[in-house]
Short mmCIF file of C-alpha atoms in Angstrom, two decimals:
data_model
loop_
_atom_site.label_atom_id
_atom_site.label_comp_id
_atom_site.label_asym_id
_atom_site.label_seq_id
_atom_site.Cartn_x
_atom_site.Cartn_y
_atom_site.Cartn_z
CA THR U 1138 -49.32 10.40 2.16
CA PHE U 1139 -46.39 12.72 0.74
CA ASP U 1140 -43.19 11.61 2.60
CA ILE U 1141 -40.21 14.13 2.39
CA LYS U 1142 -38.13 11.47 3.06
CA VAL U 1143 -37.92 10.14 -0.54
CA PHE U 1144 -36.16 12.79 -1.62
CA ARG U 1145 -33.63 11.86 0.66
CA MET U 1146 -32.12 15.38 1.36
CA GLY U 1147 -30.29 15.17 4.68
CA CYS U 1148 -30.77 18.69 5.56
CA PHE U 1149 -34.83 18.32 5.73
CA ASP U 1150 -33.82 14.78 7.89
CA SER U 1151 -32.66 16.71 10.82
CA ASP U 1152 -36.08 16.39 13.23
CA ALA U 1153 -39.59 15.19 13.27
CA VAL U 1154 -40.77 19.06 13.40
CA THR U 1155 -38.81 19.92 10.18
CA ARG U 1156 -40.15 17.12 8.02
CA TYR U 1157 -43.44 18.14 8.63
CA PHE U 1158 -42.98 21.43 8.17
CA VAL U 1159 -41.89 21.09 4.71
CA ARG U 1160 -44.16 18.16 3.93
CA GLN U 1161 -47.03 20.91 4.33
CA LEU U 1162 -44.66 23.29 2.28
CA PHE U 1163 -45.86 20.78 -0.79
CA THR U 1164 -49.44 22.54 -1.68
CA PRO U 1165 -47.82 26.28 -1.85
CA THR U 1166 -45.17 24.85 -3.73
CA ALA U 1167 -46.87 23.20 -6.55
CA SER U 1168 -49.42 25.83 -6.94
CA GLY U 1169 -47.10 28.08 -7.39
CA ALA U 1170 -44.93 26.10 -9.34
CA ILE U 1171 -48.50 26.20 -11.74
CA LEU U 1172 -48.86 30.06 -11.88
CA VAL U 1173 -45.37 30.39 -13.10
CA ILE U 1174 -45.75 27.80 -15.55
CA LEU U 1175 -48.98 28.80 -16.80
CA TYR U 1176 -47.60 32.49 -16.81
CA TYR U 1177 -44.53 31.72 -19.26
CA LYS U 1178 -47.41 29.20 -21.30
CA LYS U 1179 -49.21 32.56 -22.27
CA LEU U 1180 -46.38 34.46 -22.30
CA TRP U 1181 -44.37 32.49 -24.74
CA PHE U 1182 -47.00 29.66 -26.64
CA ASN U 1183 -50.77 31.81 -26.11
CA PRO U 1184 -51.28 35.00 -25.51
CA ARG U 1185 -54.76 34.77 -25.71
CA LEU U 1186 -54.57 31.93 -22.44
CA ASP U 1187 -57.32 32.67 -19.88
CA TYR U 1188 -54.56 32.98 -16.83
CA THR U 1189 -56.92 32.65 -14.55
CA MET U 1190 -59.83 30.23 -15.32
CA GLU U 1191 -56.49 27.61 -16.44
CA ALA U 1192 -55.19 28.60 -12.98
CA VAL U 1193 -58.39 27.66 -11.13
CA ASN U 1194 -58.89 24.09 -13.11
CA THR U 1195 -55.14 23.49 -12.91
CA ILE U 1196 -54.36 23.96 -9.40
CA GLY U 1197 -58.25 22.69 -8.54
CA ALA U 1198 -57.19 19.31 -10.43
CA LEU U 1199 -54.07 18.81 -8.58
CA LEU U 1200 -55.93 19.70 -4.84
CA LYS U 1201 -58.91 17.03 -6.20
CA ALA U 1202 -56.38 14.22 -6.96
CA LEU U 1203 -54.13 14.28 -3.72
CA PHE U 1204 -57.12 15.94 -1.35
CA MET U 1205 -56.65 13.06 0.77
CA SER U 1206 -52.78 12.82 0.89
CA ILE U 1207 -53.26 16.63 2.00
CA VAL U 1208 -55.61 16.31 4.54
CA LEU U 1209 -53.53 13.54 6.17
CA ALA U 1210 -50.47 14.92 6.51
CA THR U 1211 -51.97 18.02 8.27
CA ILE U 1212 -53.68 15.71 10.63
CA LEU U 1213 -50.44 13.85 11.29
CA PRO U 1214 -50.05 15.46 14.71
CA PHE U 1215 -53.52 14.21 16.09
CA ILE U 1216 -52.74 10.80 15.40
CA CYS U 1217 -51.14 9.06 18.24
CA TYR U 1218 -50.54 5.64 19.93
CA SER U 1219 -50.93 4.48 23.38
CA HIS U 1220 -47.31 3.23 24.87
CA PRO U 1221 -47.80 -0.21 27.11
CA GLY U 1222 -48.84 0.53 30.48
CA ASN U 1223 -50.84 3.65 29.67
CA MET U 1224 -47.47 5.29 30.06
CA GLY U 1225 -48.23 8.28 27.52
CA HIS U 1226 -49.12 8.21 23.68
CA SER U 1227 -46.72 8.99 20.62
CA MET U 1228 -47.43 9.99 17.18
CA LEU U 1229 -48.07 7.36 14.97
CA ASP U 1230 -45.83 8.95 12.05
CA SER U 1231 -42.74 10.10 14.16
CA PRO U 1232 -42.50 7.71 17.19
CA ALA U 1233 -40.39 10.08 19.13
CA VAL U 1234 -42.63 13.30 19.47
CA LEU U 1235 -44.69 12.61 22.64
CA CYS U 1236 -48.15 13.61 22.00
CA TYR U 1237 -49.32 16.57 24.06
CA HIS U 1238 -45.94 16.76 26.27
CA SER U 1239 -43.65 18.01 23.69
CA SER U 1240 -43.14 21.59 22.46
CA ASP U 1241 -42.26 19.06 18.83
CA HIS U 1242 -46.21 18.10 18.96
CA VAL U 1243 -47.02 21.80 19.81
CA SER U 1244 -45.25 23.12 16.95
CA MET U 1245 -46.50 20.19 14.72
CA VAL U 1246 -49.90 20.74 15.71
CA ILE U 1247 -49.65 24.24 15.00
CA VAL U 1248 -48.55 23.95 11.37
CA GLY U 1249 -51.25 21.19 10.86
CA ILE U 1250 -53.74 23.63 11.89
CA VAL U 1251 -52.67 26.53 9.69
CA ALA U 1252 -52.37 23.96 6.93
CA PHE U 1253 -55.87 22.25 7.60
CA LEU U 1254 -57.23 25.73 7.38
CA SER U 1255 -54.91 27.36 4.51
CA PHE U 1256 -55.85 24.81 2.24
CA VAL U 1257 -57.75 21.85 3.19
CA ALA U 1258 -60.99 24.26 4.61
CA PRO U 1259 -60.99 26.28 1.43
CA TYR U 1260 -60.77 23.76 -0.97
CA PHE U 1261 -63.71 21.48 1.11
CA SER U 1262 -65.84 24.99 1.13
CA LEU U 1263 -65.05 25.98 -2.65
CA VAL U 1264 -66.36 22.53 -3.75
CA GLY U 1265 -69.65 22.67 -1.60
CA TYR U 1266 -69.94 25.90 -3.08
CA ALA U 1267 -69.47 24.81 -6.53
CA THR U 1268 -71.64 21.56 -6.08
CA ALA U 1269 -74.74 23.74 -4.23
CA ASN U 1270 -74.61 25.85 -7.51
CA TYR U 1271 -73.50 23.95 -10.11
CA LYS U 1272 -76.94 24.35 -12.17
CA ARG U 1273 -76.26 27.70 -12.64
CA PHE U 1274 -73.05 27.60 -13.43
CA VAL U 1275 -73.73 25.46 -16.30
CA ARG U 1276 -76.76 28.03 -17.29
CA GLU U 1277 -74.08 30.48 -17.13
CA SER U 1278 -71.26 28.51 -18.96
CA ASN U 1279 -73.28 28.38 -22.22
CA ARG U 1280 -73.69 32.50 -22.12
CA SER U 1281 -69.88 32.77 -21.20
CA HIS U 1282 -68.39 31.60 -24.75
CA GLY U 1283 -66.46 28.62 -23.62
CA ARG U 1284 -64.70 30.30 -20.44
CA ALA U 1285 -66.02 27.83 -17.73
CA LEU U 1286 -64.58 25.92 -14.88
CA LYS U 1287 -63.89 22.13 -15.61
CA MET U 1288 -65.13 19.79 -12.73
#
């Protein structure tokens, strides 16, 4: 999964909740960066660029490549291990966080659910929709003069 520790940013390494929240910001930040880059690409290099189609294709390719890492990052609060003697549970990713008994864990679960519903579920739904309608998309792409989603 995406690990914020590789950047060695002390300000984000303060506690498990902050690290987890910053980890969840990777997808929207990367998507925003792609939108800005494509905007300037259209402005400076290629005014005829189909901005919407290029943005959907580029962000879709990023999500496709990183999908498993993004999913794993969103479900980390639900991956807990049992303490010896059945004395509770801790998160596998952050052993100092007690599962289902600490406010840190509740915060991480909420962030994870919001991230899952914001990024994973819509992307998975879009892929299912595109798969179900693939034949129609291919038929229509022949009539759209080259404007098509790249799968």
